[in-house]
mmCIF file with all atom_site columns, C-alpha atoms in Angstrom:
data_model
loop_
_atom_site.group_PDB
_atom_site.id
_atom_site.type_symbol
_atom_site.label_atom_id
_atom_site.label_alt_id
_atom_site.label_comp_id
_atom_site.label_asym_id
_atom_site.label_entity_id
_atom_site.label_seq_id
_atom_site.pdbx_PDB_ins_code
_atom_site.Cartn_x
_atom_site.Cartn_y
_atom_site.Cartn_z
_atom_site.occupancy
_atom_site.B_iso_or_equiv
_atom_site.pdbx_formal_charge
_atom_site.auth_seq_id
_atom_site.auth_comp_id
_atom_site.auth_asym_id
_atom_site.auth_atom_id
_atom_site.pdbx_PDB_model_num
ATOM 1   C CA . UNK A 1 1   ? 3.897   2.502   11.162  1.00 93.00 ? 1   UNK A CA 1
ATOM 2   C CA . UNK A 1 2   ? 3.870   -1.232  9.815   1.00 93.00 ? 2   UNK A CA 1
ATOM 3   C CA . UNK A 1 3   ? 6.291   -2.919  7.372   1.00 89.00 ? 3   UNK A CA 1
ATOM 4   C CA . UNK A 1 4   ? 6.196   -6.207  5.785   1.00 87.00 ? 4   UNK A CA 1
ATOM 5   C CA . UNK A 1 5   ? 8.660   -6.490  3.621   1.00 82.00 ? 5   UNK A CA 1
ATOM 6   C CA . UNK A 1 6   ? 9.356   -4.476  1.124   1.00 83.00 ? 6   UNK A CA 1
ATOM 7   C CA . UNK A 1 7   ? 6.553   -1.935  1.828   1.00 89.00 ? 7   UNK A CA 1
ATOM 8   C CA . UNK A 1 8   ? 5.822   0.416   4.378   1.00 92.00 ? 8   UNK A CA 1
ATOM 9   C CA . UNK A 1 9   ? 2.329   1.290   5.408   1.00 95.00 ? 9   UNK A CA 1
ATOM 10  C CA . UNK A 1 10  ? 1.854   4.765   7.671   1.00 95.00 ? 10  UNK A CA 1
ATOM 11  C CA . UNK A 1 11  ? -1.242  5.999   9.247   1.00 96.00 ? 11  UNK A CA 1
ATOM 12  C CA . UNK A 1 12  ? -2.137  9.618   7.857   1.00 94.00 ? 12  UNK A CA 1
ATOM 13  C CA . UNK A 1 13  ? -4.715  12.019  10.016  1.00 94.00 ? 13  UNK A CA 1
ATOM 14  C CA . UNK A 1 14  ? -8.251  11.381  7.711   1.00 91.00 ? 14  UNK A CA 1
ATOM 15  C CA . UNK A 1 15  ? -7.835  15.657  8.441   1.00 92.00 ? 15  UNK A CA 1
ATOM 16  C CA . UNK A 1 16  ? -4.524  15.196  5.851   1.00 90.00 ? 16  UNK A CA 1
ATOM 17  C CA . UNK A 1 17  ? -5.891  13.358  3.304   1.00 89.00 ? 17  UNK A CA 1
ATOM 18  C CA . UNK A 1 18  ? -7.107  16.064  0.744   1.00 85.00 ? 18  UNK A CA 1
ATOM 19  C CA . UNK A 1 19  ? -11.256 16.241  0.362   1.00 87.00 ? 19  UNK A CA 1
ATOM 20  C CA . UNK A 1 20  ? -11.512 15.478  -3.271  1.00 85.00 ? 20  UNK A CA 1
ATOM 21  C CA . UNK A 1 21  ? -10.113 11.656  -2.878  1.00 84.00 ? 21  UNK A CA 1
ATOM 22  C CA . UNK A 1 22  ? -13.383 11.201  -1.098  1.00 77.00 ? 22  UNK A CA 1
ATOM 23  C CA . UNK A 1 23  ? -14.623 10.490  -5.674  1.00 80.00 ? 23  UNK A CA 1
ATOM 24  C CA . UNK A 1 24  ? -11.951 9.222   -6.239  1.00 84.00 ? 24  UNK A CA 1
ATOM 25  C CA . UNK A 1 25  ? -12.630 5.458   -7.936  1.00 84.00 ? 25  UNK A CA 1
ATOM 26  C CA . UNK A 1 26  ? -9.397  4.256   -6.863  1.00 89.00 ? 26  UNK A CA 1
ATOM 27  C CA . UNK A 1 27  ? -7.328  1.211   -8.020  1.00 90.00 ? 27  UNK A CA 1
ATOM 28  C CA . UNK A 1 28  ? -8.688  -2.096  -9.848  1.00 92.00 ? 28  UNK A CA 1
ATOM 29  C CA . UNK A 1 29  ? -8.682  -5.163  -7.670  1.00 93.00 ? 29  UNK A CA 1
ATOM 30  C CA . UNK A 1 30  ? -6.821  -8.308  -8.758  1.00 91.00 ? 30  UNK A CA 1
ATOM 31  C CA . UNK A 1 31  ? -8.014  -11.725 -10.220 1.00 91.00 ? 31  UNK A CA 1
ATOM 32  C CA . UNK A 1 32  ? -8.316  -12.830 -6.666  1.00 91.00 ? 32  UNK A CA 1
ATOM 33  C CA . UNK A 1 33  ? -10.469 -9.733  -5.471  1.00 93.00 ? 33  UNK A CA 1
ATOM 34  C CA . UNK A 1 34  ? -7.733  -8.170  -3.108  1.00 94.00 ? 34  UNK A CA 1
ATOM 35  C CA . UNK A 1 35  ? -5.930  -4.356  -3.530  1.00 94.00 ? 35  UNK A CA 1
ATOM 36  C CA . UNK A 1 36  ? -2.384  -5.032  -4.281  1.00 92.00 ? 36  UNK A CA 1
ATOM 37  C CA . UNK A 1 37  ? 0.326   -2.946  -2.787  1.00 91.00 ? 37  UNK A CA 1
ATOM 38  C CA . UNK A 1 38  ? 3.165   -4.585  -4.376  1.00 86.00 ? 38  UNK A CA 1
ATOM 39  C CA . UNK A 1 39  ? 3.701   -7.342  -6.969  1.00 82.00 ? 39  UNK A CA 1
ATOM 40  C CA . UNK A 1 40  ? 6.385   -9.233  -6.471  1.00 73.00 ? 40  UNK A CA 1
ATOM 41  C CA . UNK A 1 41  ? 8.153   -9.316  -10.113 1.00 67.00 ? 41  UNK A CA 1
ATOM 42  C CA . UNK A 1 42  ? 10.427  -12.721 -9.169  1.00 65.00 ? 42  UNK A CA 1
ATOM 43  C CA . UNK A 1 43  ? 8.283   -14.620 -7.215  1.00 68.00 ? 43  UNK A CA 1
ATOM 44  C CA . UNK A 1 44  ? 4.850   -13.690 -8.025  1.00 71.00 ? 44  UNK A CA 1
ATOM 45  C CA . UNK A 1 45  ? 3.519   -13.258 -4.487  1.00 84.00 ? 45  UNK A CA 1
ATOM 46  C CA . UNK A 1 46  ? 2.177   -9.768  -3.644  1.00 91.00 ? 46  UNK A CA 1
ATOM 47  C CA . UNK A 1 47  ? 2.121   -7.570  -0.456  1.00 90.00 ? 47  UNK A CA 1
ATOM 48  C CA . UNK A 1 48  ? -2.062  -7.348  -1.319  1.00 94.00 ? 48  UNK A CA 1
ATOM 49  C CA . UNK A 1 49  ? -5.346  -6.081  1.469   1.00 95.00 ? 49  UNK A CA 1
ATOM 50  C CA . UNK A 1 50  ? -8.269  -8.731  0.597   1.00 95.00 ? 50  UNK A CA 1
ATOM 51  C CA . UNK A 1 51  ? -10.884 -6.621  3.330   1.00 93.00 ? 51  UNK A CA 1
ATOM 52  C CA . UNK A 1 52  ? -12.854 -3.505  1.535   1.00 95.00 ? 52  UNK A CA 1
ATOM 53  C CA . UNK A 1 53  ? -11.261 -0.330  0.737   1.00 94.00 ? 53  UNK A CA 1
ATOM 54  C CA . UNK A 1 54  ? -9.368  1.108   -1.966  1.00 93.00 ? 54  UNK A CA 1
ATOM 55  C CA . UNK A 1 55  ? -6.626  2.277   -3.500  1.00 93.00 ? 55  UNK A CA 1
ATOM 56  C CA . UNK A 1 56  ? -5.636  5.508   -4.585  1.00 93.00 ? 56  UNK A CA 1
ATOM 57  C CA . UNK A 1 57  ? -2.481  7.057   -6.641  1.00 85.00 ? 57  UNK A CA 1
ATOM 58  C CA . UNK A 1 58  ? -2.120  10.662  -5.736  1.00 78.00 ? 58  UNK A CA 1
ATOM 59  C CA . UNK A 1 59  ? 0.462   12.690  -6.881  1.00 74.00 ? 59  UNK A CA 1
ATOM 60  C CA . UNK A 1 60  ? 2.048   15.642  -4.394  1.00 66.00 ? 60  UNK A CA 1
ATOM 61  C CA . UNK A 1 61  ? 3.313   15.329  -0.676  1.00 59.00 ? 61  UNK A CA 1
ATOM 62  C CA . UNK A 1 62  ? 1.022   11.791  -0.266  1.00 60.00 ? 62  UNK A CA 1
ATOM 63  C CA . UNK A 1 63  ? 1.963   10.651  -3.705  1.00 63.00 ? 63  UNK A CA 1
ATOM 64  C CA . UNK A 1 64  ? 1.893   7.715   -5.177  1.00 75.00 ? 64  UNK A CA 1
ATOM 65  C CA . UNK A 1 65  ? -0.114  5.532   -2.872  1.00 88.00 ? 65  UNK A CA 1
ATOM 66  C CA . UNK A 1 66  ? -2.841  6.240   -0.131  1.00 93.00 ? 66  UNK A CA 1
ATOM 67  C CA . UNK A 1 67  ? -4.907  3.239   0.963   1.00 94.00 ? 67  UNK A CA 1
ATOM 68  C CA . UNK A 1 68  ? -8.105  3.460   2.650   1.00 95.00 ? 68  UNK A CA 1
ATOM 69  C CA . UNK A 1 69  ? -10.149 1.308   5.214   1.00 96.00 ? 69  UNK A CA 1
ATOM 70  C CA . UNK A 1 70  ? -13.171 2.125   6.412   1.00 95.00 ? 70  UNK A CA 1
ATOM 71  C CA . UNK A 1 71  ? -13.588 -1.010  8.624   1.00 96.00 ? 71  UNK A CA 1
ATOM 72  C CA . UNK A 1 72  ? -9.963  -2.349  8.871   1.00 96.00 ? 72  UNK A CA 1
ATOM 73  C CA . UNK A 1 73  ? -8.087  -4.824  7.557   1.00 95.00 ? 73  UNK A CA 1
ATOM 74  C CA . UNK A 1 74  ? -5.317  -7.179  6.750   1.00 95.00 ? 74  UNK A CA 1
ATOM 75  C CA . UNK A 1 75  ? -2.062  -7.512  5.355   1.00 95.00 ? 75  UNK A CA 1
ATOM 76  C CA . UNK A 1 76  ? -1.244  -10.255 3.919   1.00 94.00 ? 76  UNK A CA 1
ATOM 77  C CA . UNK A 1 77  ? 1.717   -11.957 1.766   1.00 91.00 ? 77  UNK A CA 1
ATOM 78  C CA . UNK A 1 78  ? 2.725   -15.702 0.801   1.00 87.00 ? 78  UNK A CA 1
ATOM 79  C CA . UNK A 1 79  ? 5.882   -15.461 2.685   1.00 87.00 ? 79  UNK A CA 1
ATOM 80  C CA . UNK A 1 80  ? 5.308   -12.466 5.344   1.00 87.00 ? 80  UNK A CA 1
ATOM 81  C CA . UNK A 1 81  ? 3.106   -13.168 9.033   1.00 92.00 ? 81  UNK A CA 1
ATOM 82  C CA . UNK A 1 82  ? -0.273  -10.904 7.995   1.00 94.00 ? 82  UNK A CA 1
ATOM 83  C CA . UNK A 1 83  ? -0.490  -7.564  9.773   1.00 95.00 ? 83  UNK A CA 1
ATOM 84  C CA . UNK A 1 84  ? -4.130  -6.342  11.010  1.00 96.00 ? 84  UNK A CA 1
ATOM 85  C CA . UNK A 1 85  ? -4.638  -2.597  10.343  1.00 97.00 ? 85  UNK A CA 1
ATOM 86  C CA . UNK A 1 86  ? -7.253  -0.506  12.049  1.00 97.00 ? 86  UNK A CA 1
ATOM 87  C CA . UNK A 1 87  ? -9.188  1.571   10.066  1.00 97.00 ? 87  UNK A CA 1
ATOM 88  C CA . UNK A 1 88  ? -8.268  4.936   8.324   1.00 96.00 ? 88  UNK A CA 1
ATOM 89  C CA . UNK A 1 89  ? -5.914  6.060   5.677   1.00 95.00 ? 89  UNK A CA 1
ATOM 90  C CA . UNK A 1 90  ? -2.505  4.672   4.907   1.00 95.00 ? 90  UNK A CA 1
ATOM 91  C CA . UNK A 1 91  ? 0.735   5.743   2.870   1.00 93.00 ? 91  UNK A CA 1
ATOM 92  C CA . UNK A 1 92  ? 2.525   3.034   0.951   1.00 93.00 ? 92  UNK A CA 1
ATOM 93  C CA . UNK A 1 93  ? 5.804   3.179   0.334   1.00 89.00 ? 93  UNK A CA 1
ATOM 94  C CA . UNK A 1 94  ? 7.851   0.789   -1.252  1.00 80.00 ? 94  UNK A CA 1
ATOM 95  C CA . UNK A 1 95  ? 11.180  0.553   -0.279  1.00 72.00 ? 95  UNK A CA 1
ATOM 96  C CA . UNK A 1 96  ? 14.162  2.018   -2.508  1.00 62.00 ? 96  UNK A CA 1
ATOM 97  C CA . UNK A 1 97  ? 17.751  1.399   -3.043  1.00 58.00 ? 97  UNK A CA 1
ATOM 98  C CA . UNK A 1 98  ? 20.861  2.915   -4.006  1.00 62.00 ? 98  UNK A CA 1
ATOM 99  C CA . UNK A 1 99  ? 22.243  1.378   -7.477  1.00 64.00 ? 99  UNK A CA 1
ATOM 100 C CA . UNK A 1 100 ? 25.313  3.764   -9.155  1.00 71.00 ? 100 UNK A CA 1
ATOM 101 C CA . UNK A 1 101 ? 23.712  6.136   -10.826 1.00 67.00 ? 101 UNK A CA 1
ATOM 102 C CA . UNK A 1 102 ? 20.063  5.334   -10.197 1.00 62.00 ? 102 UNK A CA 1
ATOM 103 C CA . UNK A 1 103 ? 17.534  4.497   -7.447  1.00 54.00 ? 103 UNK A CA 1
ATOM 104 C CA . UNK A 1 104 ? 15.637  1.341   -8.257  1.00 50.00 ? 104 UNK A CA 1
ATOM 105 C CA . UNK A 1 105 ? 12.243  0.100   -6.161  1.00 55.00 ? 105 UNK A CA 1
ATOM 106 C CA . UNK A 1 106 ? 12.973  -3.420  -4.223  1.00 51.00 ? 106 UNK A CA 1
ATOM 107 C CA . UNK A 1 107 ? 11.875  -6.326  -5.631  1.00 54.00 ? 107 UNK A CA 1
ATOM 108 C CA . UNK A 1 108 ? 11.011  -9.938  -3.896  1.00 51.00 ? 108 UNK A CA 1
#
C-alpha cells in the first residue's frame, strides 16, 4: 500500500479487477495532461499520475476509484515527495473523517 496524503493507493490482483473495465474509457485528464486522484479544494494542488493509464469509477466492492498502469508510474503532489508505482491496478481511497452526524472526505 502507498499513501501520500490524503489518499491511499492499494495494489489489487489484475485476477480481481472485473473483465468488463478492460472498455471501459475511464476518467478525463486535466488541463495539464495528468489523471487526478484528488483535488485539493483549499489549496489547489492535486494528488494527480502524469505517466499513461487511466482512471476508472466503479461502483461495488472496488468502488469508486480503480487506477490502472500498464507501464508504471508516479505520484506526484506540490507539497508531498512523489511515489513511483509499479505497474498494475490500484484502489484509491481518499481518506474520511468523523464530523457529528456525518462523515466528510479530507480536504488539503
Amino acid at each position: 500500500m502507498y499513501r501520500q496524503g490524503d489518499v491511499l493507493i492499494a495494489p489489487v490482483a489484475e485476477e480481481s479487477v472485473p473483465a468488463h473495465l478492460a472498455d471501459v474509457q475511464g476518467e478525463p485528464r486535466d488541463g495539464r495532461g495528468r489523471l487526478v486522484l484528488a483535488l485539493g479544494e483549499v489549496t489547489g494542488h492535486a494528488h494527480a499520475v502524469p505517466s499513461p493509464g487511466r482512471l476508472v469509477r466503479e461502483q461495488g466492492q472496488f468502488g469508486p476509484l480503480l487506477m490502472h498502469l500498464p507501464v508504471g508510474g508516479r505520484v506526484v503532489h506540490e507539497e508531498h515527495a512523489a511515489i513511483e508505482l509499479p505497474r498494475g491496478w490500484y484502489r484509491v481511497i481518499r481518506q474520511r473523517e468523523y464530523v457529528p452526524g456525518a462523515v466528510r472526505i479530507v480536504a488539503d
